[in-house]
Amino acid sequence: MATPIPLPSRNERKAPKWDSQYEEQLPTFFEEFKTVAKDAAIDSDDVKMKKESLRYVDAKTMRFWRSLDTFEDNTKTWKDFKMEVLSNYPGAEQLPKTTTETLKKVVAKYTKSGVRDSQELAEYHREFATVAKSLTKHGILSGVQVAGYYVQVFPDSVRAQLNMRLQFQHTGKKKGEAYSLAELKSAVDFLLTDANTSLIDSLSIRGINATIGERSVHCVTDSGCSIVAMSDTACNAFGIAFDPGRTIPLQSANGETDWTLGVAKDVPFRFGEVLAFLQVHIVPSPAYDVLLGRPFEVLTQAHIRNFLSGDQHFTLTDPNSHKTVTIPTIPREPPRYCKGDSRERRK
C-alpha cells in the first residue's frame, strides 16, 4: 500500500484553489481537492473530508460552509455536504455561456478565412472543439450535429472526398453513430498531407490506371480504406454483375447513412503485366470510379515509394505468375463515367 502524502498547505503550488468570485469553477475545486485527499488517504473519511476542505477557501467562505447543516451533522456524508455547498452557488450549476450561435460564429470565421493546410486545420480544430465539447457535455448538441457543423468549413468537393475516406476507414460505424472530432480531423489531415497543396485541389490524393476487359479505368488509391469499391455508374458501364445480398453501411460526416449496393466477386483488374482478381463493393454515386483500398495492396504485395518531387511509384506483384511491375501514380482524376448513361466522359 502506498504511503499517504500529507495534504498540501494552502500556499503550495499543487494545493486546490478557488476564488469565490468565480462560482463556475467550484466543481473543479472539488475535483482537485478529491485528488489530494485521495493521496492523503482521507477520501473515505467523510468528517475529515468536510473539515479539511475548509483550509483551501477564504475566511468568509469557511464560516459559511461551517454553518451548513451537512457540515455540522456527522451522519451526513461528504457527498451530501458537497451537494449542499453547490446548491448555494447557482453559477456552479449553470449551463455554459457558449451556445450554438457561438459554434456557428467559429464555423463562419474559418469558412471565410479558409482552411488550407495542417496548421490552419489545427487552429480551427482547437477553437471548434473547445466550444463543441461544452455544448455536447450539457446536451445542447448531439455528436452527429457537432460533426455536421465541423465539416461546413470545407467546400462540397472536399466534403465528398472526406466522406469517402471516413466511410471506408470506419466501415463498422452503426447507423446514427457520430464520427468523433478526432476521426474527422485525422481524415481531413490526410487530405492536407502536403502543406503547400490547396485543400480544394486536393492534389495529395493520387491514383493509377487499370484496365477491366479492354477498357481503362482510373483508380484512386487509399491505404487507409478497408475495402475496394466501384461506383454504380462504372459498374453499369463495364457490365459487372454483383451480389445485392452483401451490403455494408456507409456513414457520411454529417451522420447520414447510405448502403453499398452489393459485392462483385473476382473482378479482373490488369495493371500492366499484373492481373488481380478483386472483391469490389458497389457504391451509389461516389466521387470516384474505383477506389483501391488495403485489400488491393495486400493481394498485390504492393510496395509504395514516395519521392521528394511529389512523385509516387507502386510496385505490384501478380499473385499467380509472380511477375512484377512498377507503375507511377498520377494526380486524382474526376470520374470518367456519367450518371445519366454510364458512358465514359470525353476529355
Tab-separated table of C-alpha atoms in Angstrom:
chain	number	residue	atom	x	y	z
A	1	MET	CA	0.000	0.000	0.000
A	2	ALA	CA	1.341	3.437	-0.951
A	3	THR	CA	2.440	5.775	1.826
A	4	PRO	CA	-0.100	8.601	2.303
A	5	ILE	CA	1.041	12.040	1.149
A	6	PRO	CA	0.088	14.814	3.603
A	7	LEU	CA	-2.366	17.396	2.346
A	8	PRO	CA	-0.554	20.380	0.823
A	9	SER	CA	-0.652	23.679	2.643
A	10	ARG	CA	-2.869	26.366	1.202
A	11	ASN	CA	0.002	28.246	-0.430
A	12	GLU	CA	1.623	25.254	-2.104
A	13	ARG	CA	1.509	25.125	-5.886
A	14	LYS	CA	-0.395	21.831	-6.003
A	15	ALA	CA	-2.991	22.916	-3.438
A	16	PRO	CA	-6.626	23.133	-4.632
A	17	LYS	CA	-7.619	26.732	-5.281
A	18	TRP	CA	-10.937	28.510	-5.655
A	19	ASP	CA	-11.865	32.183	-5.818
A	20	SER	CA	-15.465	32.655	-4.665
A	21	GLN	CA	-15.932	35.332	-7.336
A	22	TYR	CA	-15.876	32.553	-9.928
A	23	GLU	CA	-18.699	30.239	-8.934
A	24	GLU	CA	-18.436	28.194	-12.138
A	25	GLN	CA	-15.004	26.949	-11.000
A	26	LEU	CA	-16.311	25.403	-7.781
A	27	PRO	CA	-16.849	21.891	-9.259
A	28	THR	CA	-13.230	21.950	-10.457
A	29	PHE	CA	-12.092	22.883	-6.945
A	30	PHE	CA	-13.904	19.877	-5.501
A	31	GLU	CA	-12.271	17.593	-8.086
A	32	GLU	CA	-8.827	18.964	-7.221
A	33	PHE	CA	-9.489	18.537	-3.509
A	34	LYS	CA	-10.624	14.958	-4.064
A	35	THR	CA	-7.299	14.210	-5.774
A	36	VAL	CA	-5.111	15.461	-2.914
A	37	ALA	CA	-7.453	13.888	-0.337
A	38	LYS	CA	-7.050	10.522	-2.029
A	39	ASP	CA	-3.260	10.903	-1.939
A	40	ALA	CA	-3.550	11.680	1.779
A	41	ALA	CA	-5.772	8.605	2.298
A	42	ILE	CA	-8.636	10.582	3.840
A	43	ASP	CA	-11.064	10.297	0.913
A	44	SER	CA	-13.089	7.602	2.686
A	45	ASP	CA	-13.453	9.644	5.894
A	46	ASP	CA	-16.450	11.958	5.424
A	47	VAL	CA	-15.796	14.014	8.568
A	48	LYS	CA	-12.170	14.692	7.636
A	49	MET	CA	-13.102	15.471	4.041
A	50	LYS	CA	-15.539	18.149	5.154
A	51	LYS	CA	-13.157	19.601	7.725
A	52	GLU	CA	-10.017	19.635	5.568
A	53	SER	CA	-11.748	21.196	2.555
A	54	LEU	CA	-12.100	24.404	4.584
A	55	ARG	CA	-8.353	25.012	4.680
A	56	TYR	CA	-8.369	25.957	0.977
A	57	VAL	CA	-11.118	28.614	0.994
A	58	ASP	CA	-11.181	32.199	2.258
A	59	ALA	CA	-12.353	33.093	5.777
A	60	LYS	CA	-15.814	34.274	4.715
A	61	THR	CA	-16.463	31.086	2.749
A	62	MET	CA	-15.118	28.977	5.609
A	63	ARG	CA	-17.588	30.493	8.076
A	64	PHE	CA	-20.483	29.913	5.684
A	65	TRP	CA	-19.604	26.290	4.914
A	66	ARG	CA	-19.246	25.547	8.630
A	67	SER	CA	-22.802	26.807	9.175
A	68	LEU	CA	-24.308	24.317	6.748
A	69	ASP	CA	-26.391	21.514	8.243
A	70	THR	CA	-24.476	18.830	6.371
A	71	PHE	CA	-21.196	20.059	7.875
A	72	GLU	CA	-22.376	20.012	11.471
A	73	ASP	CA	-24.182	16.669	11.172
A	74	ASN	CA	-21.603	13.882	11.260
A	75	THR	CA	-24.130	11.429	9.846
A	76	LYS	CA	-24.087	13.376	6.580
A	77	THR	CA	-21.559	12.271	4.006
A	78	TRP	CA	-19.003	14.259	2.065
A	79	LYS	CA	-21.244	13.917	-0.976
A	80	ASP	CA	-24.189	15.378	0.961
A	81	PHE	CA	-22.040	18.303	2.072
A	82	LYS	CA	-20.701	18.942	-1.410
A	83	MET	CA	-24.204	18.939	-2.911
A	84	GLU	CA	-25.431	21.422	-0.303
A	85	VAL	CA	-22.467	23.697	-0.979
A	86	LEU	CA	-23.083	23.608	-4.725
A	87	SER	CA	-26.778	24.365	-4.247
A	88	ASN	CA	-25.809	27.703	-2.694
A	89	TYR	CA	-23.769	28.787	-5.722
A	90	PRO	CA	-26.083	28.979	-8.754
A	91	GLY	CA	-23.187	29.829	-11.044
A	92	ALA	CA	-21.588	26.466	-10.345
A	93	GLU	CA	-24.530	24.632	-11.884
A	94	GLN	CA	-25.284	26.997	-14.755
A	95	LEU	CA	-25.016	25.925	-18.341
A	96	PRO	CA	-22.013	27.348	-20.149
A	97	LYS	CA	-22.233	30.737	-21.781
A	98	THR	CA	-21.335	29.115	-25.081
A	99	THR	CA	-24.310	28.442	-27.332
A	100	THR	CA	-24.961	27.026	-30.770
A	101	GLU	CA	-24.554	30.568	-32.070
A	102	THR	CA	-21.033	30.620	-30.623
A	103	LEU	CA	-20.215	27.485	-32.599
A	104	LYS	CA	-21.742	28.938	-35.758
A	105	LYS	CA	-19.511	32.004	-35.401
A	106	VAL	CA	-16.417	29.785	-35.236
A	107	VAL	CA	-17.534	27.956	-38.378
A	108	ALA	CA	-18.321	31.231	-40.177
A	109	LYS	CA	-14.916	32.663	-39.230
A	110	TYR	CA	-12.982	29.767	-40.750
A	111	THR	CA	-15.310	29.408	-43.719
A	112	LYS	CA	-14.409	32.984	-44.615
A	113	SER	CA	-10.656	32.657	-43.994
A	114	GLY	CA	-10.377	29.116	-45.362
A	115	VAL	CA	-8.553	26.032	-44.084
A	116	ARG	CA	-5.702	25.373	-46.488
A	117	ASP	CA	-3.103	23.379	-44.590
A	118	SER	CA	-2.499	21.296	-41.482
A	119	GLN	CA	-1.568	24.324	-39.370
A	120	GLU	CA	-4.808	26.133	-40.173
A	121	LEU	CA	-6.734	22.907	-39.590
A	122	ALA	CA	-5.151	22.558	-36.134
A	123	GLU	CA	-6.123	26.131	-35.230
A	124	TYR	CA	-9.689	25.592	-36.418
A	125	HIS	CA	-9.929	22.250	-34.632
A	126	ARG	CA	-8.791	23.663	-31.272
A	127	GLU	CA	-11.229	26.569	-31.387
A	128	PHE	CA	-14.116	24.417	-32.605
A	129	ALA	CA	-13.502	21.573	-30.134
A	130	THR	CA	-13.397	23.922	-27.132
A	131	VAL	CA	-16.903	25.182	-27.865
A	132	ALA	CA	-18.318	21.883	-29.124
A	133	LYS	CA	-17.257	19.884	-26.067
A	134	SER	CA	-19.125	22.246	-23.776
A	135	LEU	CA	-22.265	22.020	-25.908
A	136	THR	CA	-22.254	18.211	-26.054
A	137	LYS	CA	-21.437	17.881	-22.351
A	138	HIS	CA	-24.572	19.819	-21.455
A	139	GLY	CA	-26.773	18.077	-24.012
A	140	ILE	CA	-27.237	21.115	-26.236
A	141	LEU	CA	-25.920	19.346	-29.354
A	142	SER	CA	-25.514	15.678	-30.246
A	143	GLY	CA	-22.318	14.211	-31.642
A	144	VAL	CA	-23.886	13.937	-35.097
A	145	GLN	CA	-24.909	17.607	-35.015
A	146	VAL	CA	-21.404	18.649	-33.955
A	147	ALA	CA	-19.873	16.645	-36.809
A	148	GLY	CA	-22.260	18.329	-39.230
A	149	TYR	CA	-21.090	21.765	-38.113
A	150	TYR	CA	-17.417	20.736	-38.195
A	151	VAL	CA	-17.375	19.890	-41.899
A	152	GLN	CA	-19.239	23.018	-43.017
A	153	VAL	CA	-15.999	24.989	-43.420
A	154	PHE	CA	-14.920	22.730	-46.287
A	155	PRO	CA	-16.290	23.067	-49.855
A	156	ASP	CA	-18.608	20.425	-51.320
A	157	SER	CA	-15.821	18.817	-53.346
A	158	VAL	CA	-13.743	18.298	-50.211
A	159	ARG	CA	-16.669	17.003	-48.157
A	160	ALA	CA	-17.233	14.346	-50.814
A	161	GLN	CA	-13.604	13.242	-50.502
A	162	LEU	CA	-13.856	13.408	-46.720
A	163	ASN	CA	-16.950	11.212	-46.729
A	164	MET	CA	-15.183	8.718	-48.967
A	165	ARG	CA	-12.244	8.402	-46.600
A	166	LEU	CA	-14.389	8.199	-43.472
A	167	GLN	CA	-16.758	5.620	-44.912
A	168	PHE	CA	-14.036	3.205	-45.895
A	169	GLN	CA	-11.854	3.756	-42.845
A	170	HIS	CA	-14.704	3.147	-40.419
A	171	THR	CA	-16.927	0.545	-42.047
A	172	GLY	CA	-18.080	-0.650	-38.620
A	173	LYS	CA	-19.927	2.577	-37.814
A	174	LYS	CA	-23.527	1.920	-36.869
A	175	LYS	CA	-26.399	3.948	-38.266
A	176	GLY	CA	-26.627	7.266	-36.444
A	177	GLU	CA	-23.269	6.827	-34.698
A	178	ALA	CA	-21.286	10.050	-34.931
A	179	TYR	CA	-17.710	10.388	-36.078
A	180	SER	CA	-15.599	11.850	-33.303
A	181	LEU	CA	-13.828	15.156	-33.855
A	182	ALA	CA	-10.527	13.272	-33.713
A	183	GLU	CA	-11.666	10.976	-36.549
A	184	LEU	CA	-12.811	13.946	-38.618
A	185	LYS	CA	-9.563	15.843	-38.052
A	186	SER	CA	-7.474	12.803	-38.957
A	187	ALA	CA	-9.372	12.318	-42.217
A	188	VAL	CA	-9.061	15.986	-43.205
A	189	ASP	CA	-5.398	15.998	-42.216
A	190	PHE	CA	-4.837	13.174	-44.696
A	191	LEU	CA	-6.136	15.461	-47.434
A	192	LEU	CA	-3.654	18.096	-46.292
A	193	THR	CA	-0.532	15.929	-46.285
A	194	ASP	CA	1.288	18.460	-48.428
A	195	ALA	CA	1.181	21.779	-46.555
A	196	ASN	CA	1.607	23.647	-49.857
A	197	THR	CA	-1.309	21.887	-51.514
A	198	SER	CA	-4.684	23.574	-51.706
A	199	LEU	CA	-7.401	21.654	-49.938
A	200	ILE	CA	-9.762	22.422	-52.781
A	201	ASP	CA	-7.432	20.940	-55.387
A	202	SER	CA	-6.563	18.052	-53.066
A	203	LEU	CA	-3.596	17.031	-55.185
A	204	SER	CA	-2.287	14.830	-52.385
A	205	ILE	CA	-4.817	12.194	-53.468
A	206	ARG	CA	-3.331	10.122	-56.262
A	207	GLY	CA	-4.355	7.207	-58.406
A	208	ILE	CA	-3.302	4.658	-61.014
A	209	ASN	CA	-4.898	3.483	-64.230
A	210	ALA	CA	-6.024	-0.093	-64.752
A	211	THR	CA	-7.938	-1.989	-67.407
A	212	ILE	CA	-11.001	-4.145	-66.960
A	213	GLY	CA	-11.533	-6.159	-70.093
A	214	GLU	CA	-10.496	-3.792	-72.864
A	215	ARG	CA	-11.474	-0.557	-71.125
A	216	SER	CA	-9.397	1.758	-68.983
A	217	VAL	CA	-10.462	2.951	-65.546
A	218	HIS	CA	-8.861	5.450	-63.183
A	219	CYS	CA	-8.458	4.108	-59.642
A	220	VAL	CA	-7.995	6.292	-56.576
A	221	THR	CA	-5.532	4.721	-54.123
A	222	ASP	CA	-6.007	4.947	-50.365
A	223	SER	CA	-4.123	2.701	-47.943
A	224	GLY	CA	-6.395	3.800	-45.107
A	225	CYS	CA	-9.517	2.292	-46.676
A	226	SER	CA	-10.513	-1.221	-45.717
A	227	ILE	CA	-12.284	-2.225	-48.951
A	228	VAL	CA	-12.109	-1.939	-52.738
A	229	ALA	CA	-15.053	-0.017	-54.174
A	230	MET	CA	-16.529	0.958	-57.543
A	231	SER	CA	-19.208	3.466	-58.474
A	232	ASP	CA	-22.526	2.116	-59.674
A	233	THR	CA	-22.128	4.015	-62.961
A	234	ALA	CA	-18.741	2.427	-63.649
A	235	CYS	CA	-20.216	-0.948	-62.716
A	236	ASN	CA	-23.007	-0.429	-65.257
A	237	ALA	CA	-20.554	0.720	-67.921
A	238	PHE	CA	-18.433	-2.414	-67.516
A	239	GLY	CA	-21.467	-4.688	-67.230
A	240	ILE	CA	-20.225	-6.213	-63.982
A	241	ALA	CA	-22.594	-8.499	-62.063
A	242	PHE	CA	-22.745	-8.200	-58.277
A	243	ASP	CA	-24.409	-9.876	-55.308
A	244	PRO	CA	-27.052	-7.483	-53.861
A	245	GLY	CA	-27.333	-9.588	-50.712
A	246	ARG	CA	-23.954	-8.475	-49.372
A	247	THR	CA	-24.149	-4.822	-48.392
A	248	ILE	CA	-22.436	-2.677	-45.768
A	249	PRO	CA	-23.447	0.703	-44.258
A	250	LEU	CA	-21.577	3.859	-45.222
A	251	GLN	CA	-21.962	6.868	-42.943
A	252	SER	CA	-21.117	10.386	-44.076
A	253	ALA	CA	-19.522	13.031	-41.870
A	254	ASN	CA	-22.892	14.648	-41.112
A	255	GLY	CA	-24.336	11.379	-39.816
A	256	GLU	CA	-26.366	10.368	-42.858
A	257	THR	CA	-26.169	6.661	-43.670
A	258	ASP	CA	-26.203	5.002	-47.094
A	259	TRP	CA	-25.635	1.385	-48.019
A	260	THR	CA	-23.493	-0.215	-50.666
A	261	LEU	CA	-25.449	-1.944	-53.423
A	262	GLY	CA	-23.629	-5.251	-53.159
A	263	VAL	CA	-20.333	-7.020	-53.898
A	264	ALA	CA	-18.893	-8.003	-57.275
A	265	LYS	CA	-16.702	-11.094	-56.984
A	266	ASP	CA	-13.373	-11.663	-58.714
A	267	VAL	CA	-13.361	-8.564	-60.907
A	268	PRO	CA	-10.241	-8.788	-63.149
A	269	PHE	CA	-8.090	-5.660	-62.864
A	270	ARG	CA	-4.988	-5.546	-65.044
A	271	PHE	CA	-2.061	-3.311	-64.124
A	272	GLY	CA	0.477	-3.812	-66.915
A	273	GLU	CA	1.651	-7.436	-66.577
A	274	VAL	CA	-0.111	-7.919	-63.249
A	275	LEU	CA	-3.626	-9.373	-63.111
A	276	ALA	CA	-5.518	-9.123	-59.818
A	277	PHE	CA	-8.996	-10.504	-59.127
A	278	LEU	CA	-10.592	-8.186	-56.584
A	279	GLN	CA	-13.755	-8.324	-54.487
A	280	VAL	CA	-15.412	-4.970	-55.185
A	281	HIS	CA	-18.145	-3.176	-53.239
A	282	ILE	CA	-20.545	-1.252	-55.478
A	283	VAL	CA	-21.294	2.238	-54.157
A	284	PRO	CA	-24.027	4.654	-55.299
A	285	SER	CA	-22.772	7.999	-56.666
A	286	PRO	CA	-19.325	8.351	-55.038
A	287	ALA	CA	-16.718	10.898	-56.171
A	288	TYR	CA	-14.612	8.259	-57.970
A	289	ASP	CA	-14.879	5.381	-60.430
A	290	VAL	CA	-12.773	2.888	-58.448
A	291	LEU	CA	-11.210	3.103	-55.002
A	292	LEU	CA	-8.313	0.752	-54.265
A	293	GLY	CA	-8.006	0.191	-50.539
A	294	ARG	CA	-5.915	-2.051	-48.337
A	295	PRO	CA	-7.115	-5.417	-49.793
A	296	PHE	CA	-5.644	-4.435	-53.176
A	297	GLU	CA	-2.264	-3.651	-51.620
A	298	VAL	CA	-2.215	-6.919	-49.678
A	299	LEU	CA	-3.166	-9.077	-52.679
A	300	THR	CA	-0.570	-7.482	-54.973
A	301	GLN	CA	2.086	-7.177	-52.228
A	302	ALA	CA	2.280	-3.507	-53.143
A	303	HIS	CA	5.422	-1.545	-52.347
A	304	ILE	CA	4.892	2.208	-52.369
A	305	ARG	CA	7.795	4.578	-52.913
A	306	ASN	CA	7.472	8.331	-52.458
A	307	PHE	CA	9.853	10.916	-53.893
A	308	LEU	CA	10.752	14.441	-52.804
A	309	SER	CA	9.417	15.686	-56.130
A	310	GLY	CA	5.949	14.529	-55.096
A	311	ASP	CA	6.009	11.550	-57.460
A	312	GLN	CA	4.933	8.151	-56.228
A	313	HIS	CA	5.503	4.630	-57.580
A	314	PHE	CA	3.572	1.419	-56.907
A	315	THR	CA	5.455	-1.853	-57.411
A	316	LEU	CA	2.940	-4.691	-57.747
A	317	THR	CA	3.365	-8.478	-57.850
A	318	ASP	CA	0.993	-10.781	-59.710
A	319	PRO	CA	-0.397	-13.211	-57.081
A	320	ASN	CA	-0.330	-16.096	-59.603
A	321	SER	CA	2.528	-15.549	-62.069
A	322	HIS	CA	4.656	-13.568	-59.582
A	323	LYS	CA	5.556	-11.077	-62.304
A	324	THR	CA	6.206	-7.560	-61.048
A	325	VAL	CA	5.501	-4.152	-62.493
A	326	THR	CA	6.205	-0.605	-61.313
A	327	ILE	CA	3.514	1.973	-62.064
A	328	PRO	CA	3.842	5.735	-61.461
A	329	THR	CA	0.787	7.251	-59.803
A	330	ILE	CA	-0.876	10.343	-61.230
A	331	PRO	CA	-2.967	13.105	-59.620
A	332	ARG	CA	-6.505	12.020	-58.988
A	333	GLU	CA	-8.837	12.383	-61.967
A	334	PRO	CA	-12.575	13.116	-61.819
A	335	PRO	CA	-14.902	10.175	-62.506
A	336	ARG	CA	-14.919	9.212	-66.187
A	337	TYR	CA	-18.431	7.779	-66.200
A	338	CYS	CA	-21.563	9.919	-66.323
A	339	LYS	CA	-24.540	9.226	-64.084
A	340	GLY	CA	-27.104	9.562	-66.843
A	341	ASP	CA	-25.924	6.949	-69.286
A	342	SER	CA	-22.739	5.448	-67.802
A	343	ARG	CA	-20.743	6.427	-70.882
A	344	GLU	CA	-17.109	7.297	-70.486
A	345	ARG	CA	-16.582	11.029	-70.183
A	346	ARG	CA	-14.783	12.544	-73.140
A	347	LYS	CA	-11.664	14.551	-72.365
